[in-house]
Every structure is written in structure tokens, then in C-alpha cells.
Amino acid sequence: METTTSKIPGFIRITCDKNHYLHRVGSKEYPEIHDVTVPEALAAEWEEIPLADVPKYTEAEYSAKTVELIRRKYSQDDEIAILRKFADLMLPATANLTDEERDARDRHAEAVIVELSQYNDYAEQCKAEAREILSQPRDATQEGGVV
């Protein structure tokens, strides 16, 4: 990382070679920056990171990709419905239920738990798939790729 005086008074220019990125300390984003001009007072907020240390994807990208994959099967309304059904199971059962009503409630509870378990299994598969997709090298044709 090299710093030089900028043509703009009170600013400095920070540069690095092609094997590093300039990164703003504390940021979760890692755009491909090799040259930046900043106020002198903010120079300490920048660091040089080797390309090997740059995360392949951000948490925001991972979250967005996971949701995109989940949406192939479950809409947001579907997710809320599953969670509402499960939350209803947490309500205390009425003491005045007949045996038949109690059995029906138990069967319903079992079905809701199976549905929630299936959803959770699918969501975990989507998380793994998102990590796999985002770990692939980017090329110029992909969003976020270098052109």
C-alpha cells in the first residue's frame, strides 16, 4: 500500500498492486479497489488486503442468494403460514377437550411439526447451495464480476 499527496488539498491518494484490494476497515463489503483518494483524516480507515484474504461473498450476498433459492419452493406467505401454525401449537390446550378432539389436535400437531421440519431441511439445503454457488469464481458475465 502506498500513499501519496493528492492534487486536491487535504486529500491523499492510496494505491496498491493488483494482488491486493484496498478495504475500508470495519466494512463488510470488499469491492475491487486498487486506487482511492480520501481526506487525510480518513487515511487510517483504509487497509490493504491480499486477494486470498478477500471473502468470496458477503453476508448480504449469502442471505439474498439463500432467500432466492428458498423462494423456488416457498413464498414468504408460505413461510409465515408454517410459523403461525407452529406458534399456535405453543398455546395451551383447552382442558375441556374430548378424547376425540385431543387426538385430532395431536394429529394436527404432528403434521405441523413434520411440515416445519421439511421446511427447515429445505432451508438448510438452500443455505448449502448458496455457499456453493457463491464460492465459485466470478467472471465478467456474472453480477459483481470484473469487466
XYZ file of C-alpha atoms in Angstrom:
147
model
C 0.000 0.000 0.000
C 1.370 3.352 -0.981
C 0.125 6.788 -0.001
C 0.926 9.935 -1.935
C -0.191 13.526 -1.759
C -3.247 14.214 -3.878
C -3.654 17.176 -6.195
C -6.656 18.024 -4.027
C -5.558 19.939 -0.907
C -6.206 17.978 2.305
C -6.564 14.661 0.466
C -4.221 11.734 -0.098
C -4.126 9.037 -2.725
C -3.830 5.414 -1.572
C -2.845 2.730 -4.067
C -1.978 -0.955 -4.053
C -0.837 -3.570 -6.556
C -3.125 -5.939 -8.455
C -2.580 -8.718 -5.868
C -4.305 -6.694 -3.140
C -7.502 -4.755 -2.537
C -7.884 -1.562 -0.588
C -10.509 -2.129 2.068
C -12.226 0.245 4.444
C -11.632 -1.045 7.968
C -14.840 -2.372 9.521
C -16.719 -2.649 6.220
C -18.328 -5.943 5.282
C -18.077 -5.090 1.595
C -14.978 -5.875 -0.470
C -15.224 -4.058 -3.810
C -12.225 -4.329 -6.116
C -10.427 -1.093 -5.232
C -6.759 -0.543 -6.040
C -6.707 3.267 -6.026
C -8.652 5.672 -3.813
C -8.418 9.344 -2.897
C -9.619 10.233 0.601
C -9.363 13.108 3.083
C -6.094 12.855 5.029
C -8.052 12.472 8.263
C -9.652 9.263 6.934
C -6.481 7.609 5.621
C -6.161 5.375 8.699
C -9.568 3.864 7.866
C -8.074 2.049 4.865
C -6.073 -1.151 4.802
C -4.522 -3.360 2.165
C -5.818 -6.940 1.945
C -4.271 -9.754 -0.111
C -6.709 -11.148 -2.663
C -6.520 -14.545 -0.932
C -7.994 -12.954 2.229
C -10.945 -11.304 0.464
C -14.147 -13.225 1.248
C -15.700 -14.811 -1.826
C -19.049 -13.315 -0.834
C -20.574 -11.034 1.760
C -23.194 -11.980 4.339
C -25.685 -9.846 2.405
C -24.972 -11.781 -0.813
C -25.271 -15.096 1.057
C -28.564 -14.065 2.650
C -30.009 -12.825 -0.653
C -28.958 -15.985 -2.514
C -30.386 -18.220 0.242
C -33.737 -16.420 0.126
C -33.749 -16.595 -3.683
C -33.255 -20.364 -3.516
C -35.879 -20.851 -0.793
C -38.374 -18.893 -2.925
C -38.181 -21.603 -5.604
C -40.405 -23.680 -3.313
C -41.747 -21.448 -0.518
C -43.149 -17.937 -0.819
C -42.833 -15.540 2.083
C -46.525 -16.146 2.789
C -45.865 -19.907 2.911
C -43.093 -19.381 5.463
C -45.273 -17.177 7.644
C -48.118 -19.699 7.487
C -45.812 -22.518 8.630
C -44.504 -20.425 11.509
C -48.005 -19.345 12.545
C -49.183 -22.962 12.623
C -46.223 -23.894 14.783
C -46.780 -20.894 17.081
C -50.406 -21.960 17.530
C -49.143 -25.276 18.911
C -47.438 -23.383 21.705
C -50.785 -22.128 23.010
C -52.098 -24.115 25.945
C -54.610 -26.803 25.059
C -58.124 -26.382 26.329
C -58.716 -28.650 29.317
C -62.279 -29.436 28.223
C -61.316 -31.333 25.053
C -62.855 -34.696 24.404
C -60.588 -37.652 23.667
C -61.502 -37.359 20.006
C -60.684 -33.632 19.945
C -57.416 -34.265 21.789
C -56.463 -36.970 19.254
C -57.296 -34.622 16.372
C -55.178 -31.889 17.967
C -52.271 -34.333 18.400
C -52.507 -35.441 14.752
C -52.597 -31.792 13.664
C -49.581 -31.014 15.847
C -47.658 -33.908 14.354
C -48.461 -32.728 10.804
C -47.381 -29.176 11.629
C -44.098 -30.393 13.115
C -43.429 -32.533 10.021
C -44.167 -29.554 7.757
C -41.842 -27.297 9.774
C -39.131 -29.956 9.733
C -39.436 -30.320 5.948
C -39.206 -26.551 5.542
C -36.143 -26.369 7.817
C -34.432 -29.215 5.937
C -35.095 -27.440 2.639
C -33.802 -24.124 4.008
C -30.588 -25.839 5.154
C -30.169 -27.341 1.664
C -30.635 -23.861 0.197
C -28.007 -22.425 2.547
C -25.507 -25.077 1.461
C -26.369 -24.485 -2.203
C -25.970 -20.710 -1.751
C -22.498 -21.195 -0.215
C -21.537 -23.481 -3.116
C -22.825 -21.078 -5.778
C -21.192 -18.042 -4.180
C -17.879 -19.842 -3.722
C -17.490 -20.290 -7.476
C -15.089 -17.877 -9.204
C -16.793 -14.900 -10.760
C -16.266 -13.968 -14.362
C -17.042 -10.850 -16.348
C -20.533 -12.098 -17.249
C -21.691 -12.556 -13.650
C -23.101 -9.823 -11.473
C -20.269 -8.362 -9.434
C -17.661 -9.757 -11.832
C -14.785 -7.745 -13.174
C -15.238 -6.295 -16.653
